[in-house]
Amino acid sequence: MTSLIRDLTAAASAAFEAMGMEAHWGQVRRSDKPELADFQCNGAMGAAKSAGKNPREIGAAVADALKAYPMVLSAEAAGPGFINIRVSDAALSARATDILADAKAGAEPASDAHVTVIDFGGPNVAKPMHVGHLRSAVIGDTLQRLLRFLGDTVTSDTHLGDWGLQMGHLVTELYDEQPDLIYFDESFTGPYPDVPPVTIEDLGRLYPAASAKAKDDPARNQRSQNAVAELQAGRAGYRALLKHFIDVSVAALKVDYAFLNVSFDLWKGESDVDHLIPGLIEQFRKAGLAEESDGALIVHVARESDKKEMPPVMLLNSRGGTGYHTTDLATIEDRMAHMHPTPERMLYVVDQRQALHFEQVFRAAELVGLIDEGHLEHIGFGTVNGPDGKPFKTREGGVLRLADLNAMAFEEAERKLGAANLPEDMGPQERANVARLVAVAALRFADLQNTRTTNYVFDLDRFTSFEGKTGPYLMYAAVRIKSLLRRAQADGNGPGAIAVGHDAERALVLALDGFGAALLGAREKRMPHILCEHVFGLSQAFSAFYGALPIANEADPALRASRLALATAVLHQLEAGLRILGIDVPERM
Ligand code: ARG
């Protein structure tokens, strides 16, 4: 599927090339001044400069070349080399017809599809998530939907944190509560029971208890550290416990992620690559990259050109244990060796505050040759802040559990829906379903609409509002189109051939035409807000169209059918775009 922007760009590029200039000068974009033009091309000035020619002449020549295309209604060079372009009604009508019929609602697949791993979510077993984990889930899931939509082969991996001190806390605290459990009997040779000895509630209690004690009691902390060392050294009872802890956590996490429409292909964790670590360390040694330092084994990754301090990667700590660096390196090795097809890229959707960690890991991975340079990407994001401008905390001052966040959003959505006029025959189940969809739309859109790297303030009241630039607003916009089409259908009025003529119709099709470019831009920059902008702009163009022209009430049957078809195309694309953002639209609300 092509687009008007793309066709015009190709035409303008050909015109530049015909004059011996580079094709990229022909880039066409939507005009900033819709009253003057639909599209513009600003390349003539730069092209003329580098060719030592007159920009006005180049602009006029390109405009003349464009006029030869039937889709071009007018093309005028203005000022020192801007080209203003209007497209014909027929071209807009054809474009809208294509979008309506296209399974991808007018999107173009990426020309450079990749096999990509997206590592996101990253919850830690037993530790409650902080809002940063919410961002990772929402941004990561949107990227996986976006990349798949555009033809990439994507595998998502939640990469559980299941290898750190928290596992030692859990093991030792459980021992203090129930020392007789078979898992602590070192003479026992297995097999261990299949039924977990703990519930998710137990984990939620054991971890904070141990961590609080360890804070003021170095001996208590040491016990947890020893337990981690024993676990990492392969103590069978501890490994069996670890497996139970992971299973219990994952079951609970799946529920909470599912609420937000977030899913993963793989639920692997740091502990899954434990067996690869000796071989990995050997690789670093053989390559002459590993160095002993105060009993630890490190890899220098600093470069001459570094402006900031770049500490070494820690392969083994002085206790012989492994941490976050090593497990991330081993995971890269695991993915490259065992995934089919072999990944070409790995994206890590993780808090910007971990930028240094990823820079260190990426450099070490490239040095030892696990993957080609430039194919590991840290997709960082800013924090979610409270009204005080600091990372968001609960009223009690603690980190927020995803389950609690979901529940808060759900309640707020119910409150907002209670104030709205829902259809009278809506039963409790449908109502609850709509409330969930509103909550998800609210949380996801509020996050995704920001430039990924900036911070934003958590404000549930605003996020769940049906007015303004919010998820619920967009959802409601789509629901309204659905009901408009349903009512028309009931009156025997269906969509028909599209014939664009009125300004509001033209503007609407121009908005629709930008879908492909928005998707590709969002993919290239790994920036979901670009798609959010498109979807919001489309819904605004629809609302202008709806305000300016009768649709179902249009007296002329051909016009009425055309406008109903336009509305159908908008709904089609709006739903496709929202689905990529993880927002589903109910039939009614
Ligand atoms: N578990 C980590 C955290 O809570 C995030 C993991 C991110 N992914 C990775 N491959 N390091 O901070």
Coordinates of C-alpha atoms and ligand atoms in Angstrom, one line a residue:
M1 CA 0.0 0.0 0.0
T2 CA 1.3 3.4 -0.9
S3 CA 0.2 6.9 0.2
L4 CA -0.2 10.3 -1.2
I5 CA 2.8 11.5 0.7
R6 CA 4.9 8.6 -0.6
D7 CA 3.7 9.0 -4.2
L8 CA 4.3 12.8 -4.2
T9 CA 7.8 12.2 -2.6
A10 CA 8.6 9.7 -5.3
A11 CA 7.5 12.2 -8.0
A12 CA 9.4 15.1 -6.6
S13 CA 12.5 12.9 -6.0
A14 CA 12.4 11.8 -9.6
A15 CA 12.2 15.5 -10.7
F16 CA 15.3 16.4 -8.6
E17 CA 17.1 13.4 -10.0
A18 CA 16.3 14.3 -13.5
M19 CA 18.1 17.5 -12.9
G20 CA 21.1 15.6 -11.6
M21 CA 20.4 16.3 -7.9
E22 CA 19.9 13.9 -5.0
A23 CA 16.6 12.2 -4.6
H24 CA 16.3 13.0 -0.9
W25 CA 15.5 16.7 -1.7
G26 CA 12.2 15.4 -2.9
Q27 CA 10.8 14.7 0.6
V28 CA 7.2 15.8 0.7
R29 CA 5.3 16.5 3.9
R30 CA 1.9 17.7 5.0
S31 CA 1.6 21.5 4.6
D32 CA 1.8 23.7 7.8
K33 CA -0.6 26.0 6.0
P34 CA -3.7 24.0 5.0
E35 CA -5.3 27.2 3.6
L36 CA -2.4 27.4 1.0
A37 CA -1.6 23.8 0.3
D38 CA -2.2 20.1 1.1
F39 CA 1.5 19.2 0.9
Q40 CA 4.8 20.9 0.6
C41 CA 8.3 20.1 -0.5
N42 CA 11.1 22.3 0.9
G43 CA 14.1 20.7 -0.8
A44 CA 14.6 23.1 -3.7
M45 CA 16.6 25.6 -1.5
G46 CA 19.1 23.0 -0.2
A47 CA 19.4 21.3 -3.6
A48 CA 20.1 24.6 -5.3
K49 CA 22.6 25.6 -2.7
S50 CA 24.6 22.4 -3.1
A51 CA 24.4 22.5 -6.9
G52 CA 25.2 26.2 -7.0
K53 CA 22.0 27.0 -8.8
N54 CA 19.0 29.4 -8.4
P55 CA 16.5 28.0 -5.9
R56 CA 13.5 29.7 -7.6
E57 CA 14.4 28.0 -10.9
I58 CA 14.8 24.6 -9.3
G59 CA 11.5 25.0 -7.4
A60 CA 9.7 26.0 -10.6
A61 CA 11.1 23.1 -12.5
V62 CA 10.1 20.6 -9.9
A63 CA 6.6 22.2 -9.6
D64 CA 6.3 21.9 -13.4
A65 CA 7.3 18.2 -13.3
L66 CA 4.7 17.6 -10.5
K67 CA 1.9 19.1 -12.5
A68 CA 2.2 16.3 -15.0
Y69 CA 0.9 13.8 -12.5
P70 CA -2.9 13.3 -12.6
M71 CA -3.1 13.2 -8.8
V72 CA -1.6 16.8 -8.6
L73 CA -4.2 19.5 -8.9
S74 CA -1.7 22.3 -8.6
A75 CA 2.0 22.7 -7.7
E76 CA 3.4 26.2 -7.3
A77 CA 6.9 27.3 -6.3
A78 CA 6.6 30.0 -3.6
G79 CA 9.2 32.2 -2.1
P80 CA 12.8 31.0 -2.4
G81 CA 12.1 27.5 -3.5
F82 CA 9.1 26.1 -1.5
I83 CA 6.7 24.0 -3.5
N84 CA 3.1 24.1 -2.5
I85 CA 1.1 21.1 -3.7
R86 CA -2.6 20.5 -3.9
V87 CA -3.9 17.0 -4.8
S88 CA -7.1 16.4 -6.8
D89 CA -10.4 15.3 -5.3
A90 CA -10.2 12.2 -7.4
A91 CA -6.8 11.3 -5.8
L92 CA -8.2 11.8 -2.3
S93 CA -11.3 9.7 -3.1
A94 CA -9.1 6.9 -4.4
R95 CA -6.9 7.0 -1.4
A96 CA -9.8 6.9 1.0
T97 CA -11.2 3.9 -0.9
D98 CA -7.9 2.1 -0.7
I99 CA -7.6 2.7 3.0
L100 CA -11.1 1.4 3.6
A101 CA -10.4 -1.8 1.8
D102 CA -6.9 -2.3 3.2
A103 CA -6.4 -4.8 6.0
K104 CA -3.7 -2.5 7.5
A105 CA -5.9 0.6 7.1
G106 CA -3.4 2.3 4.8
A107 CA -0.1 1.4 6.5
E108 CA 3.0 0.6 4.5
P109 CA 5.2 -2.3 5.8
A110 CA 8.7 -1.4 6.8
S111 CA 11.2 -1.9 3.9
D112 CA 13.8 -3.3 6.3
A113 CA 12.0 -5.8 8.4
H114 CA 14.1 -7.3 11.2
V115 CA 14.1 -10.2 13.5
T116 CA 13.9 -8.4 16.9
V117 CA 13.8 -9.3 20.5
I118 CA 12.0 -6.8 22.8
D119 CA 13.1 -7.2 26.4
F120 CA 10.5 -5.3 28.5
G121 CA 8.5 -5.6 31.7
G122 CA 11.4 -6.7 33.7
P123 CA 9.5 -7.3 37.0
N124 CA 11.4 -8.7 39.9
V125 CA 10.2 -11.9 41.5
A126 CA 8.6 -11.1 44.9
K127 CA 9.4 -7.4 44.8
P128 CA 6.5 -5.1 44.1
M129 CA 6.8 -3.2 40.8
H130 CA 7.3 0.5 40.7
V131 CA 5.6 2.7 38.2
G132 CA 8.7 2.4 36.0
H133 CA 7.8 -1.2 35.4
L134 CA 4.4 0.0 34.2
R135 CA 6.0 2.2 31.7
S136 CA 8.2 -0.6 30.4
A137 CA 5.2 -2.8 30.1
V138 CA 3.1 -0.3 28.2
I139 CA 5.9 1.0 25.9
G140 CA 7.4 -2.4 25.3
D141 CA 4.0 -3.9 24.4
T142 CA 3.2 -1.1 22.1
L143 CA 6.5 -1.4 20.3
Q144 CA 6.0 -5.2 19.9
R145 CA 2.5 -4.5 18.4
L146 CA 3.9 -1.7 16.2
L147 CA 6.8 -3.7 14.9
R148 CA 4.7 -6.7 14.2
F149 CA 2.1 -4.6 12.4
L150 CA 4.9 -3.4 10.1
G151 CA 6.3 -6.8 9.3
D152 CA 9.1 -7.3 11.8
T153 CA 9.5 -10.8 13.4
V154 CA 9.2 -10.0 17.1
T155 CA 9.8 -12.1 20.2
S156 CA 9.1 -10.5 23.5
D157 CA 10.8 -11.5 26.7
T158 CA 9.8 -10.3 30.1
H159 CA 13.3 -11.0 31.6
L160 CA 12.3 -11.5 35.2
G161 CA 14.7 -10.4 37.9
D162 CA 15.0 -13.7 39.7
W163 CA 18.7 -13.9 40.6
G164 CA 19.4 -11.2 43.1
L165 CA 19.4 -10.6 46.8
Q166 CA 15.6 -10.8 47.0
M167 CA 15.8 -14.5 46.4
G168 CA 18.1 -14.9 49.3
H169 CA 15.7 -12.8 51.5
L170 CA 12.8 -15.1 50.5
V171 CA 14.7 -18.3 51.1
T172 CA 16.0 -17.3 54.6
E173 CA 12.8 -15.7 55.7
L174 CA 10.9 -18.8 54.7
Y175 CA 13.4 -20.9 56.6
D176 CA 12.8 -18.8 59.7
E177 CA 9.1 -19.4 59.4
Q178 CA 9.1 -23.1 58.4
P179 CA 12.6 -24.6 59.0
D180 CA 11.1 -28.1 58.6
L181 CA 10.3 -27.7 55.0
I182 CA 12.0 -30.4 52.9
Y183 CA 13.7 -27.8 50.8
F184 CA 16.0 -27.0 53.7
D185 CA 17.0 -30.6 54.3
E186 CA 20.5 -30.9 52.7
S187 CA 20.4 -34.7 52.9
F188 CA 17.2 -34.9 50.8
T189 CA 17.9 -35.9 47.2
G190 CA 14.5 -35.2 45.7
P191 CA 12.3 -35.1 43.9
Y192 CA 10.8 -32.1 45.5
P193 CA 7.0 -31.6 45.7
D194 CA 5.2 -30.0 42.7
V195 CA 2.9 -28.0 44.9
P196 CA 4.5 -24.7 45.9
P197 CA 5.0 -24.2 49.6
V198 CA 4.0 -20.5 49.3
T199 CA 1.3 -18.4 47.8
I200 CA 1.7 -15.0 46.2
E201 CA 0.5 -13.4 49.5
D202 CA 3.3 -15.3 51.3
L203 CA 5.8 -13.8 48.9
G204 CA 4.3 -10.4 49.4
R205 CA 4.8 -10.8 53.1
L206 CA 8.2 -12.6 53.3
Y207 CA 10.2 -10.3 51.1
P208 CA 9.4 -7.0 52.9
A209 CA 9.8 -8.6 56.3
A210 CA 13.3 -9.9 55.4
S211 CA 14.3 -6.7 53.6
A212 CA 13.2 -4.6 56.6
K213 CA 15.2 -6.8 59.0
A214 CA 18.3 -6.8 56.8
K215 CA 18.3 -3.1 56.6
D216 CA 19.3 -2.6 60.3
D217 CA 21.0 -6.0 60.8
P218 CA 24.1 -6.7 58.8
A219 CA 24.2 -10.3 60.0
R220 CA 20.6 -10.9 58.7
N221 CA 21.6 -9.4 55.4
Q222 CA 24.7 -11.6 55.3
R223 CA 22.5 -14.7 55.7
S224 CA 20.5 -13.6 52.6
Q225 CA 23.7 -13.1 50.7
N226 CA 25.0 -16.5 51.7
A227 CA 21.7 -18.0 50.6
V228 CA 22.1 -16.3 47.2
A229 CA 25.6 -17.6 46.9
E230 CA 24.4 -21.1 47.7
L231 CA 21.6 -20.8 45.3
Q232 CA 23.9 -19.7 42.5
A233 CA 26.3 -22.5 43.4
G234 CA 23.4 -24.9 42.7
R235 CA 22.0 -26.0 46.1
A236 CA 19.2 -28.3 45.1
G237 CA 16.6 -27.3 47.7
Y238 CA 17.1 -23.7 47.0
R239 CA 16.8 -24.2 43.3
A240 CA 13.6 -26.0 43.8
L241 CA 12.3 -23.1 45.9
L242 CA 13.4 -20.6 43.3
K243 CA 11.3 -22.4 40.8
H244 CA 8.3 -22.3 43.0
F245 CA 8.8 -18.6 43.7
I246 CA 9.0 -17.9 40.0
D247 CA 6.0 -19.9 39.1
V248 CA 3.9 -18.3 41.8
S249 CA 5.0 -14.8 40.8
V250 CA 4.5 -15.4 37.1
A251 CA 1.0 -16.6 37.6
A252 CA 0.1 -13.4 39.5
L253 CA 2.0 -11.2 37.0
K254 CA 0.2 -12.7 34.1
V255 CA -3.1 -11.6 35.6
D256 CA -2.0 -8.0 36.1
Y257 CA -0.3 -7.7 32.7
A258 CA -3.4 -9.2 31.0
F259 CA -5.5 -6.5 32.5
L260 CA -3.4 -3.9 30.7
N261 CA -3.5 -6.0 27.4
V262 CA 0.3 -6.7 27.8
S263 CA 1.6 -10.0 26.8
F264 CA 5.0 -11.8 26.4
D265 CA 6.2 -14.6 24.3
L266 CA 8.8 -15.6 26.7
W267 CA 8.7 -15.5 30.5
K268 CA 12.4 -16.1 30.9
G269 CA 14.5 -14.7 33.7
E270 CA 18.0 -14.1 34.8
S271 CA 18.2 -17.5 36.4
D272 CA 17.5 -19.2 33.1
V273 CA 21.0 -18.4 31.8
D274 CA 22.9 -19.5 34.9
H275 CA 24.3 -22.6 33.1
L276 CA 25.8 -20.4 30.4
I277 CA 27.9 -18.3 32.7
P278 CA 31.0 -20.4 33.0
G279 CA 31.4 -20.7 29.2
L280 CA 30.7 -17.0 28.9
I281 CA 33.4 -16.1 31.4
E282 CA 35.8 -18.4 29.5
Q283 CA 35.1 -16.5 26.3
F284 CA 36.0 -13.2 27.9
R285 CA 39.2 -14.8 29.3
K286 CA 40.2 -16.3 26.0
A287 CA 39.7 -13.0 24.3
G288 CA 42.0 -11.4 26.9
L289 CA 39.2 -9.2 28.0
A290 CA 38.7 -10.4 31.6
E291 CA 40.9 -9.0 34.3
E292 CA 41.2 -9.8 38.1
S293 CA 40.6 -6.8 40.3
D294 CA 40.4 -7.1 44.1
G295 CA 39.2 -10.6 43.9
A296 CA 36.5 -9.8 41.3
L297 CA 36.6 -10.4 37.5
I298 CA 36.0 -7.4 35.4
V299 CA 36.0 -6.2 31.8
H300 CA 37.2 -2.7 30.9
V301 CA 34.8 -1.0 28.6
A302 CA 35.9 2.6 28.8
R303 CA 37.0 4.4 25.6
E304 CA 39.3 7.4 25.0
S305 CA 36.4 9.3 23.6
D306 CA 34.2 8.9 26.7
K307 CA 33.1 12.1 28.3
K308 CA 31.6 10.5 31.3
E309 CA 33.1 7.9 33.6
M310 CA 32.6 4.4 32.3
P311 CA 33.2 1.8 35.1
P312 CA 34.2 -1.7 34.1
V313 CA 31.7 -4.6 33.7
M314 CA 31.6 -6.9 36.7
L315 CA 31.6 -10.5 35.5
L316 CA 32.2 -12.1 38.9
N317 CA 32.0 -10.2 42.2
S318 CA 34.6 -10.8 44.9
R319 CA 32.4 -13.6 46.4
G320 CA 32.5 -15.4 43.0
G321 CA 28.8 -14.5 42.5
T322 CA 27.2 -13.1 39.4
G323 CA 24.9 -10.1 39.0
Y324 CA 23.0 -8.0 36.6
H325 CA 25.9 -7.4 34.2
T326 CA 26.7 -11.1 33.8
T327 CA 23.1 -12.3 33.5
D328 CA 22.4 -9.7 30.8
L329 CA 25.5 -10.8 28.8
A330 CA 24.6 -14.5 29.2
T331 CA 21.1 -13.7 28.0
I332 CA 22.4 -12.1 24.8
E333 CA 24.5 -15.2 24.2
D334 CA 21.5 -17.4 24.9
R335 CA 19.2 -15.5 22.5
M336 CA 21.8 -15.5 19.7
A337 CA 22.6 -19.2 20.1
H338 CA 19.1 -20.6 20.7
M339 CA 16.5 -18.5 19.2
H340 CA 15.2 -19.2 15.7
P341 CA 15.5 -17.2 13.6
T342 CA 18.6 -15.6 15.1
P343 CA 17.8 -12.2 16.4
E344 CA 19.1 -9.2 14.4
R345 CA 18.3 -6.6 17.1
M346 CA 17.6 -6.5 20.8
L347 CA 15.6 -3.7 22.3
Y348 CA 15.7 -3.1 26.0
V349 CA 12.7 -1.1 27.2
V350 CA 14.0 0.0 30.6
D351 CA 14.1 3.1 32.7
Q352 CA 16.5 5.7 31.5
R353 CA 18.2 5.6 34.8
Q354 CA 19.7 2.3 33.7
A355 CA 21.4 3.8 30.7
L356 CA 24.9 3.3 32.1
H357 CA 24.2 -0.4 32.8
F358 CA 23.2 -1.0 29.2
E359 CA 26.0 1.0 27.8
Q360 CA 28.4 -1.2 29.8
V361 CA 26.7 -4.4 28.9
F362 CA 26.4 -3.5 25.2
R363 CA 30.1 -2.6 24.9
A364 CA 31.2 -5.8 26.6
A365 CA 28.9 -7.9 24.4
E366 CA 30.3 -6.2 21.3
L367 CA 33.9 -6.5 22.5
V368 CA 33.6 -10.3 22.9
G369 CA 31.6 -10.6 19.7
L370 CA 28.3 -11.8 20.9
I371 CA 26.5 -9.6 18.5
D372 CA 27.4 -7.0 15.8
E373 CA 27.9 -3.4 16.9
G374 CA 24.9 -1.2 17.0
H375 CA 22.3 -4.0 17.2
L376 CA 21.6 -3.6 20.9
E377 CA 19.4 -0.7 21.8
H378 CA 18.4 0.7 25.1
I379 CA 14.9 2.2 24.8
G380 CA 15.0 4.4 27.9
F381 CA 12.1 6.3 29.3
G382 CA 11.5 9.0 32.0
T383 CA 9.9 8.5 35.4
V384 CA 6.3 8.7 36.4
N385 CA 6.1 11.4 39.0
G386 CA 3.8 12.4 41.8
P387 CA 2.4 15.9 42.2
D388 CA 5.7 16.7 44.1
G389 CA 7.7 16.1 41.0
K390 CA 9.4 13.0 42.5
P391 CA 8.9 9.4 41.3
F392 CA 5.3 8.4 42.1
K393 CA 4.6 6.7 45.4
T394 CA 1.5 5.4 47.0
R395 CA -0.2 7.4 49.7
E396 CA 1.6 5.2 52.3
G397 CA 4.9 6.2 50.6
G398 CA 5.6 2.8 49.2
V399 CA 6.1 1.6 45.6
L400 CA 2.9 0.8 43.8
R401 CA 1.9 -2.7 42.9
L402 CA 0.7 -3.1 39.4
A403 CA -2.4 -4.9 40.8
D404 CA -3.2 -1.8 42.9
L405 CA -2.6 0.6 40.1
N406 CA -5.0 -1.4 37.9
A407 CA -7.6 -1.5 40.6
M408 CA -7.3 2.3 41.2
A409 CA -7.7 3.0 37.5
F410 CA -10.6 0.6 37.3
E411 CA -12.4 2.3 40.2
E412 CA -11.8 5.7 38.7
A413 CA -13.1 4.5 35.3
E414 CA -16.3 3.2 37.0
R415 CA -16.8 6.6 38.7
K416 CA -16.4 8.4 35.4
L417 CA -18.8 6.0 33.6
G418 CA -21.3 6.4 36.5
A419 CA -21.4 10.1 35.7
A420 CA -21.9 9.5 32.0
N421 CA -25.1 8.4 30.3
L422 CA -24.5 4.8 29.6
P423 CA -27.1 2.9 27.6
E424 CA -29.9 1.9 30.0
D425 CA -29.9 -1.7 29.1
M426 CA -26.2 -2.2 30.0
G427 CA -25.9 -5.0 32.5
P428 CA -23.2 -5.2 35.2
Q429 CA -20.9 -7.4 33.2
E430 CA -20.8 -5.3 30.1
R431 CA -20.4 -2.2 32.4
A432 CA -17.4 -3.8 34.1
N433 CA -15.9 -4.7 30.8
V434 CA -16.3 -1.2 29.5
A435 CA -14.8 0.2 32.8
R436 CA -11.8 -2.1 32.3
L437 CA -11.3 -0.9 28.7
V438 CA -11.6 2.7 29.9
A439 CA -9.0 2.1 32.6
V440 CA -6.6 0.5 30.2
A441 CA -7.1 3.2 27.6
A442 CA -6.5 5.8 30.3
L443 CA -3.3 4.3 31.6
R444 CA -1.8 3.4 28.3
F445 CA -2.5 6.5 26.4
A446 CA -1.4 8.8 29.2
D447 CA 1.9 7.1 29.2
L448 CA 2.4 6.6 25.4
Q449 CA 1.4 10.1 24.3
N450 CA 4.5 11.6 26.0
T451 CA 7.8 11.7 24.3
R452 CA 9.2 8.5 25.7
T453 CA 12.2 10.1 27.3
T454 CA 10.4 12.8 29.3
N455 CA 8.9 12.4 32.8
Y456 CA 5.2 12.9 33.3
V457 CA 2.9 13.4 36.3
F458 CA 0.6 10.7 37.3
D459 CA -3.0 12.1 37.4
L460 CA -5.6 9.5 37.3
D461 CA -8.5 12.0 37.2
R462 CA -7.1 13.6 34.1
F463 CA -6.1 10.3 32.5
T464 CA -9.6 8.9 32.8
S465 CA -11.4 12.0 31.5
F466 CA -13.5 11.7 28.4
E467 CA -12.4 15.1 27.4
G468 CA -9.0 16.3 26.2
K469 CA -6.1 14.3 24.8
T470 CA -6.8 11.1 26.6
G471 CA -7.3 7.4 25.9
P472 CA -11.0 7.4 26.9
Y473 CA -11.7 10.4 24.6
L474 CA -10.3 8.5 21.7
M475 CA -12.1 5.4 22.6
Y476 CA -15.3 7.3 22.9
A477 CA -14.7 9.0 19.5
A478 CA -14.5 5.5 17.9
V479 CA -17.6 4.3 19.8
R480 CA -19.5 7.3 18.5
I481 CA -18.6 6.4 14.9
K482 CA -19.7 2.9 15.5
S483 CA -23.1 4.0 16.8
L484 CA -23.5 6.5 14.0
L485 CA -22.9 3.7 11.5
R486 CA -25.2 1.3 13.3
R487 CA -28.0 3.8 13.4
A488 CA -27.5 4.6 9.7
Q489 CA -27.5 0.9 8.9
A490 CA -30.8 0.5 10.8
D491 CA -32.3 3.2 8.7
G492 CA -31.1 1.3 5.6
N493 CA -28.2 3.6 4.9
G494 CA -24.9 1.9 4.2
P495 CA -21.6 3.1 2.9
G496 CA -21.1 3.6 -0.9
A497 CA -18.6 5.0 -3.4
I498 CA -16.4 7.7 -1.9
A499 CA -16.4 11.1 -3.7
V500 CA -14.5 13.7 -1.8
G501 CA -15.3 17.3 -2.4
H502 CA -15.9 19.4 0.7
D503 CA -12.9 20.9 2.6
A504 CA -13.7 19.0 5.7
E505 CA -13.7 15.8 3.7
R506 CA -10.4 16.6 2.0
A507 CA -8.8 17.4 5.4
L508 CA -10.1 14.1 6.8
V509 CA -8.6 12.1 3.9
L510 CA -5.3 14.0 4.3
A511 CA -5.3 13.0 7.9
L512 CA -6.0 9.4 7.0
D513 CA -3.1 9.5 4.5
G514 CA -0.6 10.2 7.3
F515 CA -1.1 6.8 9.0
G516 CA 1.8 5.0 7.2
A517 CA 4.3 7.8 7.8
A518 CA 3.3 8.0 11.5
L519 CA 3.8 4.3 12.0
L520 CA 7.1 4.2 10.2
G521 CA 8.3 7.2 12.1
A522 CA 7.3 5.7 15.4
R523 CA 9.1 2.5 14.5
E524 CA 12.2 4.2 13.4
K525 CA 12.5 6.4 16.5
R526 CA 11.0 3.8 18.8
M527 CA 8.6 6.6 19.8
P528 CA 5.0 5.6 20.3
H529 CA 3.9 9.2 20.8
I530 CA 4.2 9.7 17.0
L531 CA 1.4 7.3 16.5
C532 CA -0.6 8.9 19.4
E533 CA -0.4 12.2 17.6
H534 CA -1.7 10.7 14.4
V535 CA -4.6 9.0 16.1
F536 CA -5.5 12.1 18.0
G537 CA -5.2 14.3 14.9
L538 CA -7.4 11.9 13.0
S539 CA -10.1 12.0 15.6
Q540 CA -10.0 15.8 15.5
A541 CA -10.3 15.8 11.8
F542 CA -13.3 13.5 12.1
S543 CA -14.9 15.7 14.7
A544 CA -14.4 18.8 12.4
F545 CA -16.0 16.8 9.5
Y546 CA -18.8 15.7 11.7
G547 CA -19.4 19.2 12.9
A548 CA -19.3 20.7 9.4
L549 CA -21.3 18.3 7.3
P550 CA -24.4 16.1 7.7
I551 CA -23.5 12.4 7.4
A552 CA -26.4 10.0 8.0
N553 CA -28.8 13.0 7.6
E554 CA -27.4 14.1 4.3
A555 CA -30.4 14.3 1.8
D556 CA -28.4 13.3 -1.3
P557 CA -28.1 9.5 -1.3
A558 CA -24.8 9.4 -3.1
L559 CA -23.2 12.0 -0.8
R560 CA -24.7 10.2 2.3
A561 CA -23.2 6.9 1.2
S562 CA -19.8 8.5 0.5
R563 CA -19.7 10.1 3.9
L564 CA -20.7 6.9 5.6
A565 CA -17.9 5.2 3.8
L566 CA -15.5 7.9 4.9
A567 CA -16.7 7.4 8.5
T568 CA -16.1 3.7 8.1
A569 CA -12.6 4.3 6.8
V570 CA -11.9 6.5 9.8
L571 CA -13.2 3.9 12.2
H572 CA -11.1 1.2 10.5
Q573 CA -7.9 3.2 10.9
L574 CA -8.7 4.6 14.3
E575 CA -9.3 1.1 15.7
A576 CA -6.1 -0.2 14.0
G577 CA -4.1 2.6 15.5
L578 CA -5.6 2.2 18.9
R579 CA -5.1 -1.5 18.8
I580 CA -1.4 -0.9 18.3
L581 CA -1.5 1.3 21.4
G582 CA -3.1 -1.6 23.2
I583 CA -6.5 0.1 23.4
D584 CA -9.6 -1.9 22.5
V585 CA -12.9 -0.2 21.6
P586 CA -16.2 -1.6 22.9
E587 CA -19.3 -1.8 20.6
R588 CA -21.1 0.8 22.7
M589 CA -20.8 2.8 25.9
Ligands
ARG1 N1 14.6 -6.3 36.6 C1 15.1 -5.1 36.2 C2 14.7 -4.0 37.1 O1 13.7 -4.1 37.8 C3 14.8 -4.8 34.8 C4 15.3 -5.8 33.8 C5 15.5 -5.1 32.4 N2 15.9 -6.0 31.4 C6 17.2 -6.4 31.3 N3 17.5 -7.3 30.4 N4 18.1 -6.0 32.1 O2 15.2 -2.9 37.1

